[in-house]
Amino acid sequence: MNDVMGSANGITIKSPRELDLMREAGRVVAEAKAAVKEAIKPGATSAEMDALAEEVIRSNGAIPSFKGYKPTPSMPFPATICFSFNEELVHGIPGNRKIEEGDIVSVDFGAIVEGFHGDSAFTVGVGEISEEAQRLIDVTSQSLYEGIKKAVVGGRLTDISHAVQEYAEDCSFSVVREYVGHGIGRSLHEEPQVPNYGSPGRGPLLKSGMALAIEPMLNVGRKETKVLKDGWTVVTSDGKLCAHFEHTIAITEEGPEILT
Ligand code: MG
Ligand code: MG
């Protein structure tokens, strides 16, 4: 069978074989997520979590997606995972900082199997966290599932965006605008962008064989973010807490299939 089944509106449609490779990449990402989630404890460093994720990914014969990833040629991402603390939203660089009781931490993972990517993230509280922090985590997680429900054949892309925004804002959290979900496959970031906000019923028609990374990012306070001097770490502009959940999904005739 031909490897490439073609495209619709510039969005690649994966063949059954390609989807199987994405399932395997997703399985590896899920395994790395589970290992790191289990290992997140007060006193552990984010660099240790990074080493663990890399070991799980490589022991499965896969390659970390993010290590060496270069959106700008001069600044490759130096690690396997992004590890972000509290007011850090995404793209935190693992290092010697210790995880502490009361932190909420966001971890983003990517793995490549035979050229195909999986991409997934979660936020988790460490020990006892505030009621507000727990609610932020729960709502962000649920907003992802509200979006995934709309990833169905015959729907429109922004049905996903709208479902995320509506759920998040009904729960009084703000939705980050500067960072969005994306198509995924042979590249980590493919067309289309998948915003977490907007009116429903717009954008590309969703078709079987499309794969998307849906990734709501919600803030307790204002929606604005800024990038720290390291050129990577994104924080909330007001320093308040934020959370991030992501799954790679495939759109199938039977409905959305979560790969990660
Ligand atoms: Mg990700
Ligand atoms: Mg992503």
mmCIF file with all atom_site columns, C-alpha atoms in Angstrom, residues 52-194:
data_model
loop_
_atom_site.group_PDB
_atom_site.id
_atom_site.type_symbol
_atom_site.label_atom_id
_atom_site.label_alt_id
_atom_site.label_comp_id
_atom_site.label_asym_id
_atom_site.label_entity_id
_atom_site.label_seq_id
_atom_site.pdbx_PDB_ins_code
_atom_site.Cartn_x
_atom_site.Cartn_y
_atom_site.Cartn_z
_atom_site.occupancy
_atom_site.B_iso_or_equiv
_atom_site.pdbx_formal_charge
_atom_site.auth_seq_id
_atom_site.auth_comp_id
_atom_site.auth_asym_id
_atom_site.auth_atom_id
_atom_site.pdbx_PDB_model_num
ATOM 1   C CA . LEU A 1 52  ? 14.104  8.620  33.284 1.00 0.00 ? 52  LEU A CA 1
ATOM 2   C CA . ALA A 1 53  ? 11.911  9.654  30.344 1.00 0.00 ? 53  ALA A CA 1
ATOM 3   C CA . GLU A 1 54  ? 14.826  9.341  27.925 1.00 0.00 ? 54  GLU A CA 1
ATOM 4   C CA . GLU A 1 55  ? 15.653  5.876  29.241 1.00 0.00 ? 55  GLU A CA 1
ATOM 5   C CA . VAL A 1 56  ? 12.064  4.655  28.803 1.00 0.00 ? 56  VAL A CA 1
ATOM 6   C CA . ILE A 1 57  ? 11.810  6.114  25.297 1.00 0.00 ? 57  ILE A CA 1
ATOM 7   C CA . ARG A 1 58  ? 15.166  4.753  24.089 1.00 0.00 ? 58  ARG A CA 1
ATOM 8   C CA . SER A 1 59  ? 14.671  1.331  25.714 1.00 0.00 ? 59  SER A CA 1
ATOM 9   C CA . ASN A 1 60  ? 11.576  1.008  23.502 1.00 0.00 ? 60  ASN A CA 1
ATOM 10  C CA . GLY A 1 61  ? 13.707  1.667  20.409 1.00 0.00 ? 61  GLY A CA 1
ATOM 11  C CA . ALA A 1 62  ? 12.172  5.131  19.999 1.00 0.00 ? 62  ALA A CA 1
ATOM 12  C CA . ILE A 1 63  ? 13.808  8.580  19.794 1.00 0.00 ? 63  ILE A CA 1
ATOM 13  C CA . PRO A 1 64  ? 12.930  11.632 21.912 1.00 0.00 ? 64  PRO A CA 1
ATOM 14  C CA . SER A 1 65  ? 11.117  14.173 19.694 1.00 0.00 ? 65  SER A CA 1
ATOM 15  C CA . PHE A 1 66  ? 12.198  17.289 21.555 1.00 0.00 ? 66  PHE A CA 1
ATOM 16  C CA . LYS A 1 67  ? 15.945  16.720 22.063 1.00 0.00 ? 67  LYS A CA 1
ATOM 17  C CA . GLY A 1 68  ? 17.688  18.899 19.495 1.00 0.00 ? 68  GLY A CA 1
ATOM 18  C CA . TYR A 1 69  ? 14.363  20.288 18.247 1.00 0.00 ? 69  TYR A CA 1
ATOM 19  C CA . LYS A 1 70  ? 15.157  23.637 16.620 1.00 0.00 ? 70  LYS A CA 1
ATOM 20  C CA . PRO A 1 71  ? 12.335  26.062 15.824 1.00 0.00 ? 71  PRO A CA 1
ATOM 21  C CA . THR A 1 72  ? 15.150  28.640 15.540 1.00 0.00 ? 72  THR A CA 1
ATOM 22  C CA . PRO A 1 73  ? 18.410  27.265 14.135 1.00 0.00 ? 73  PRO A CA 1
ATOM 23  C CA . SER A 1 74  ? 20.652  28.614 16.901 1.00 0.00 ? 74  SER A CA 1
ATOM 24  C CA . MET A 1 75  ? 18.800  27.152 19.882 1.00 0.00 ? 75  MET A CA 1
ATOM 25  C CA . PRO A 1 76  ? 18.098  23.414 19.914 1.00 0.00 ? 76  PRO A CA 1
ATOM 26  C CA . PHE A 1 77  ? 15.994  22.203 22.872 1.00 0.00 ? 77  PHE A CA 1
ATOM 27  C CA . PRO A 1 78  ? 18.506  20.415 25.117 1.00 0.00 ? 78  PRO A CA 1
ATOM 28  C CA . ALA A 1 79  ? 16.359  17.731 26.764 1.00 0.00 ? 79  ALA A CA 1
ATOM 29  C CA . THR A 1 80  ? 13.901  14.865 26.261 1.00 0.00 ? 80  THR A CA 1
ATOM 30  C CA . ILE A 1 81  ? 11.057  16.440 28.240 1.00 0.00 ? 81  ILE A CA 1
ATOM 31  C CA . CYS A 1 82  ? 9.849   19.919 28.983 1.00 0.00 ? 82  CYS A CA 1
ATOM 32  C CA . PHE A 1 83  ? 9.471   20.305 32.753 1.00 0.00 ? 83  PHE A CA 1
ATOM 33  C CA . SER A 1 84  ? 7.677   23.407 34.017 1.00 0.00 ? 84  SER A CA 1
ATOM 34  C CA . PHE A 1 85  ? 7.041   24.480 37.643 1.00 0.00 ? 85  PHE A CA 1
ATOM 35  C CA . ASN A 1 86  ? 3.971   26.349 38.923 1.00 0.00 ? 86  ASN A CA 1
ATOM 36  C CA . GLU A 1 87  ? 3.759   29.663 36.974 1.00 0.00 ? 87  GLU A CA 1
ATOM 37  C CA . GLU A 1 88  ? 5.838   28.086 34.185 1.00 0.00 ? 88  GLU A CA 1
ATOM 38  C CA . LEU A 1 89  ? 3.415   26.966 31.489 1.00 0.00 ? 89  LEU A CA 1
ATOM 39  C CA . VAL A 1 90  ? 5.435   25.097 28.877 1.00 0.00 ? 90  VAL A CA 1
ATOM 40  C CA . HIS A 1 91  ? 8.972   24.548 27.530 1.00 0.00 ? 91  HIS A CA 1
ATOM 41  C CA . GLY A 1 92  ? 10.762  24.539 30.906 1.00 0.00 ? 92  GLY A CA 1
ATOM 42  C CA . ILE A 1 93  ? 14.281  23.091 30.607 1.00 0.00 ? 93  ILE A CA 1
ATOM 43  C CA . PRO A 1 94  ? 15.088  20.247 33.050 1.00 0.00 ? 94  PRO A CA 1
ATOM 44  C CA . GLY A 1 95  ? 17.883  21.023 35.508 1.00 0.00 ? 95  GLY A CA 1
ATOM 45  C CA . ASN A 1 96  ? 18.935  20.797 39.148 1.00 0.00 ? 96  ASN A CA 1
ATOM 46  C CA . ARG A 1 97  ? 15.829  22.431 40.605 1.00 0.00 ? 97  ARG A CA 1
ATOM 47  C CA . LYS A 1 98  ? 14.233  20.144 43.170 1.00 0.00 ? 98  LYS A CA 1
ATOM 48  C CA . ILE A 1 99  ? 10.555  19.346 43.127 1.00 0.00 ? 99  ILE A CA 1
ATOM 49  C CA . GLU A 1 100 ? 8.899   20.525 46.363 1.00 0.00 ? 100 GLU A CA 1
ATOM 50  C CA . GLU A 1 101 ? 5.766   19.622 48.267 1.00 0.00 ? 101 GLU A CA 1
ATOM 51  C CA . GLY A 1 102 ? 2.982   21.947 47.114 1.00 0.00 ? 102 GLY A CA 1
ATOM 52  C CA . ASP A 1 103 ? 4.360   22.478 43.592 1.00 0.00 ? 103 ASP A CA 1
ATOM 53  C CA . ILE A 1 104 ? 2.325   21.775 40.523 1.00 0.00 ? 104 ILE A CA 1
ATOM 54  C CA . VAL A 1 105 ? 4.477   20.597 37.649 1.00 0.00 ? 105 VAL A CA 1
ATOM 55  C CA . SER A 1 106 ? 3.770   20.244 33.934 1.00 0.00 ? 106 SER A CA 1
ATOM 56  C CA . VAL A 1 107 ? 5.640   17.671 31.887 1.00 0.00 ? 107 VAL A CA 1
ATOM 57  C CA . ASP A 1 108 ? 5.581   17.393 28.096 1.00 0.00 ? 108 ASP A CA 1
ATOM 58  C CA . PHE A 1 109 ? 6.814   14.298 26.217 1.00 0.00 ? 109 PHE A CA 1
ATOM 59  C CA . GLY A 1 110 ? 7.500   13.405 22.587 1.00 0.00 ? 110 GLY A CA 1
ATOM 60  C CA . ALA A 1 111 ? 8.741   10.197 20.969 1.00 0.00 ? 111 ALA A CA 1
ATOM 61  C CA . ILE A 1 112 ? 9.457   9.128  17.393 1.00 0.00 ? 112 ILE A CA 1
ATOM 62  C CA . VAL A 1 113 ? 8.888   5.587  16.081 1.00 0.00 ? 113 VAL A CA 1
ATOM 63  C CA . GLU A 1 114 ? 10.006  4.916  12.501 1.00 0.00 ? 114 GLU A CA 1
ATOM 64  C CA . GLY A 1 115 ? 9.647   8.590  11.676 1.00 0.00 ? 115 GLY A CA 1
ATOM 65  C CA . PHE A 1 116 ? 6.260   9.170  13.340 1.00 0.00 ? 116 PHE A CA 1
ATOM 66  C CA . HIS A 1 117 ? 5.711   11.313 16.423 1.00 0.00 ? 117 HIS A CA 1
ATOM 67  C CA . GLY A 1 118 ? 3.620   11.084 19.577 1.00 0.00 ? 118 GLY A CA 1
ATOM 68  C CA . ASP A 1 119 ? 3.187   14.166 21.794 1.00 0.00 ? 119 ASP A CA 1
ATOM 69  C CA . SER A 1 120 ? 1.508   14.358 25.195 1.00 0.00 ? 120 SER A CA 1
ATOM 70  C CA . ALA A 1 121 ? 1.598   16.344 28.421 1.00 0.00 ? 121 ALA A CA 1
ATOM 71  C CA . PHE A 1 122 ? 0.153   16.422 31.925 1.00 0.00 ? 122 PHE A CA 1
ATOM 72  C CA . THR A 1 123 ? 0.149   18.615 35.024 1.00 0.00 ? 123 THR A CA 1
ATOM 73  C CA . VAL A 1 124 ? 0.234   17.067 38.483 1.00 0.00 ? 124 VAL A CA 1
ATOM 74  C CA . GLY A 1 125 ? 0.288   18.330 42.053 1.00 0.00 ? 125 GLY A CA 1
ATOM 75  C CA . VAL A 1 126 ? 3.082   17.280 44.432 1.00 0.00 ? 126 VAL A CA 1
ATOM 76  C CA . GLY A 1 127 ? 1.788   16.240 47.863 1.00 0.00 ? 127 GLY A CA 1
ATOM 77  C CA . GLU A 1 128 ? -0.719  18.670 49.321 1.00 0.00 ? 128 GLU A CA 1
ATOM 78  C CA . ILE A 1 129 ? -1.681  21.494 46.959 1.00 0.00 ? 129 ILE A CA 1
ATOM 79  C CA . SER A 1 130 ? -4.230  24.297 47.242 1.00 0.00 ? 130 SER A CA 1
ATOM 80  C CA . GLU A 1 131 ? -7.873  23.696 46.371 1.00 0.00 ? 131 GLU A CA 1
ATOM 81  C CA . GLU A 1 132 ? -7.568  26.212 43.548 1.00 0.00 ? 132 GLU A CA 1
ATOM 82  C CA . ALA A 1 133 ? -4.514  24.457 42.108 1.00 0.00 ? 133 ALA A CA 1
ATOM 83  C CA . GLN A 1 134 ? -6.324  21.107 42.163 1.00 0.00 ? 134 GLN A CA 1
ATOM 84  C CA . ARG A 1 135 ? -9.366  22.623 40.481 1.00 0.00 ? 135 ARG A CA 1
ATOM 85  C CA . LEU A 1 136 ? -7.131  24.171 37.797 1.00 0.00 ? 136 LEU A CA 1
ATOM 86  C CA . ILE A 1 137 ? -5.573  20.762 37.098 1.00 0.00 ? 137 ILE A CA 1
ATOM 87  C CA . ASP A 1 138 ? -8.948  18.987 36.982 1.00 0.00 ? 138 ASP A CA 1
ATOM 88  C CA . VAL A 1 139 ? -10.549 21.588 34.721 1.00 0.00 ? 139 VAL A CA 1
ATOM 89  C CA . THR A 1 140 ? -7.594  21.681 32.326 1.00 0.00 ? 140 THR A CA 1
ATOM 90  C CA . SER A 1 141 ? -7.649  17.895 32.063 1.00 0.00 ? 141 SER A CA 1
ATOM 91  C CA . GLN A 1 142 ? -11.407 17.837 31.476 1.00 0.00 ? 142 GLN A CA 1
ATOM 92  C CA . SER A 1 143 ? -11.173 20.656 28.890 1.00 0.00 ? 143 SER A CA 1
ATOM 93  C CA . LEU A 1 144 ? -8.867  18.401 26.881 1.00 0.00 ? 144 LEU A CA 1
ATOM 94  C CA . TYR A 1 145 ? -11.517 15.655 26.874 1.00 0.00 ? 145 TYR A CA 1
ATOM 95  C CA . GLU A 1 146 ? -14.229 18.178 25.947 1.00 0.00 ? 146 GLU A CA 1
ATOM 96  C CA . GLY A 1 147 ? -12.087 19.069 22.917 1.00 0.00 ? 147 GLY A CA 1
ATOM 97  C CA . ILE A 1 148 ? -11.353 15.454 22.014 1.00 0.00 ? 148 ILE A CA 1
ATOM 98  C CA . LYS A 1 149 ? -15.111 14.669 21.945 1.00 0.00 ? 149 LYS A CA 1
ATOM 99  C CA . LYS A 1 150 ? -15.390 17.074 18.997 1.00 0.00 ? 150 LYS A CA 1
ATOM 100 C CA . ALA A 1 151 ? -12.591 15.434 16.982 1.00 0.00 ? 151 ALA A CA 1
ATOM 101 C CA . VAL A 1 152 ? -15.018 13.498 14.816 1.00 0.00 ? 152 VAL A CA 1
ATOM 102 C CA . VAL A 1 153 ? -15.430 12.841 11.103 1.00 0.00 ? 153 VAL A CA 1
ATOM 103 C CA . GLY A 1 154 ? -17.610 15.550 9.548  1.00 0.00 ? 154 GLY A CA 1
ATOM 104 C CA . GLY A 1 155 ? -16.919 18.103 12.267 1.00 0.00 ? 155 GLY A CA 1
ATOM 105 C CA . ARG A 1 156 ? -14.893 21.267 11.835 1.00 0.00 ? 156 ARG A CA 1
ATOM 106 C CA . LEU A 1 157 ? -11.564 21.965 13.434 1.00 0.00 ? 157 LEU A CA 1
ATOM 107 C CA . THR A 1 158 ? -12.749 24.893 15.548 1.00 0.00 ? 158 THR A CA 1
ATOM 108 C CA . ASP A 1 159 ? -15.471 22.749 17.122 1.00 0.00 ? 159 ASP A CA 1
ATOM 109 C CA . ILE A 1 160 ? -12.552 21.410 19.183 1.00 0.00 ? 160 ILE A CA 1
ATOM 110 C CA . SER A 1 161 ? -11.261 24.910 19.946 1.00 0.00 ? 161 SER A CA 1
ATOM 111 C CA . HIS A 1 162 ? -14.670 26.155 21.017 1.00 0.00 ? 162 HIS A CA 1
ATOM 112 C CA . ALA A 1 163 ? -15.389 23.175 23.274 1.00 0.00 ? 163 ALA A CA 1
ATOM 113 C CA . VAL A 1 164 ? -12.105 23.697 25.153 1.00 0.00 ? 164 VAL A CA 1
ATOM 114 C CA . GLN A 1 165 ? -12.656 27.424 25.599 1.00 0.00 ? 165 GLN A CA 1
ATOM 115 C CA . GLU A 1 166 ? -16.281 27.153 26.634 1.00 0.00 ? 166 GLU A CA 1
ATOM 116 C CA . TYR A 1 167 ? -15.562 24.540 29.315 1.00 0.00 ? 167 TYR A CA 1
ATOM 117 C CA . ALA A 1 168 ? -12.491 26.393 30.637 1.00 0.00 ? 168 ALA A CA 1
ATOM 118 C CA . GLU A 1 169 ? -14.152 29.797 30.813 1.00 0.00 ? 169 GLU A CA 1
ATOM 119 C CA . ASP A 1 170 ? -17.351 28.385 32.346 1.00 0.00 ? 170 ASP A CA 1
ATOM 120 C CA . CYS A 1 171 ? -15.034 27.216 35.125 1.00 0.00 ? 171 CYS A CA 1
ATOM 121 C CA . SER A 1 172 ? -13.535 30.744 35.371 1.00 0.00 ? 172 SER A CA 1
ATOM 122 C CA . PHE A 1 173 ? -10.054 29.986 34.067 1.00 0.00 ? 173 PHE A CA 1
ATOM 123 C CA . SER A 1 174 ? -8.413  31.854 31.194 1.00 0.00 ? 174 SER A CA 1
ATOM 124 C CA . VAL A 1 175 ? -7.229  30.262 27.963 1.00 0.00 ? 175 VAL A CA 1
ATOM 125 C CA . VAL A 1 176 ? -3.714  30.931 26.659 1.00 0.00 ? 176 VAL A CA 1
ATOM 126 C CA . ARG A 1 177 ? -3.705  32.300 23.103 1.00 0.00 ? 177 ARG A CA 1
ATOM 127 C CA . GLU A 1 178 ? -0.008  32.287 22.152 1.00 0.00 ? 178 GLU A CA 1
ATOM 128 C CA . TYR A 1 179 ? 0.444   28.501 22.165 1.00 0.00 ? 179 TYR A CA 1
ATOM 129 C CA . VAL A 1 180 ? -1.870  26.039 20.449 1.00 0.00 ? 180 VAL A CA 1
ATOM 130 C CA . GLY A 1 181 ? -2.249  22.415 19.438 1.00 0.00 ? 181 GLY A CA 1
ATOM 131 C CA . HIS A 1 182 ? -1.242  21.127 16.031 1.00 0.00 ? 182 HIS A CA 1
ATOM 132 C CA . GLY A 1 183 ? -1.340  18.453 13.402 1.00 0.00 ? 183 GLY A CA 1
ATOM 133 C CA . ILE A 1 184 ? 1.238   15.715 13.973 1.00 0.00 ? 184 ILE A CA 1
ATOM 134 C CA . GLY A 1 185 ? 2.743   12.804 12.058 1.00 0.00 ? 185 GLY A CA 1
ATOM 135 C CA . ARG A 1 186 ? 6.058   12.734 10.234 1.00 0.00 ? 186 ARG A CA 1
ATOM 136 C CA . SER A 1 187 ? 6.729   16.095 11.851 1.00 0.00 ? 187 SER A CA 1
ATOM 137 C CA . LEU A 1 188 ? 6.136   17.048 15.465 1.00 0.00 ? 188 LEU A CA 1
ATOM 138 C CA . HIS A 1 189 ? 4.261   20.152 14.331 1.00 0.00 ? 189 HIS A CA 1
ATOM 139 C CA . GLU A 1 190 ? 2.163   19.899 11.170 1.00 0.00 ? 190 GLU A CA 1
ATOM 140 C CA . GLU A 1 191 ? -0.802  21.801 9.772  1.00 0.00 ? 191 GLU A CA 1
ATOM 141 C CA . PRO A 1 192 ? -3.282  22.764 11.038 1.00 0.00 ? 192 PRO A CA 1
ATOM 142 C CA . GLN A 1 193 ? -2.894  24.802 14.205 1.00 0.00 ? 193 GLN A CA 1
ATOM 143 C CA . VAL A 1 194 ? -5.469  23.757 16.808 1.00 0.00 ? 194 VAL A CA 1
#
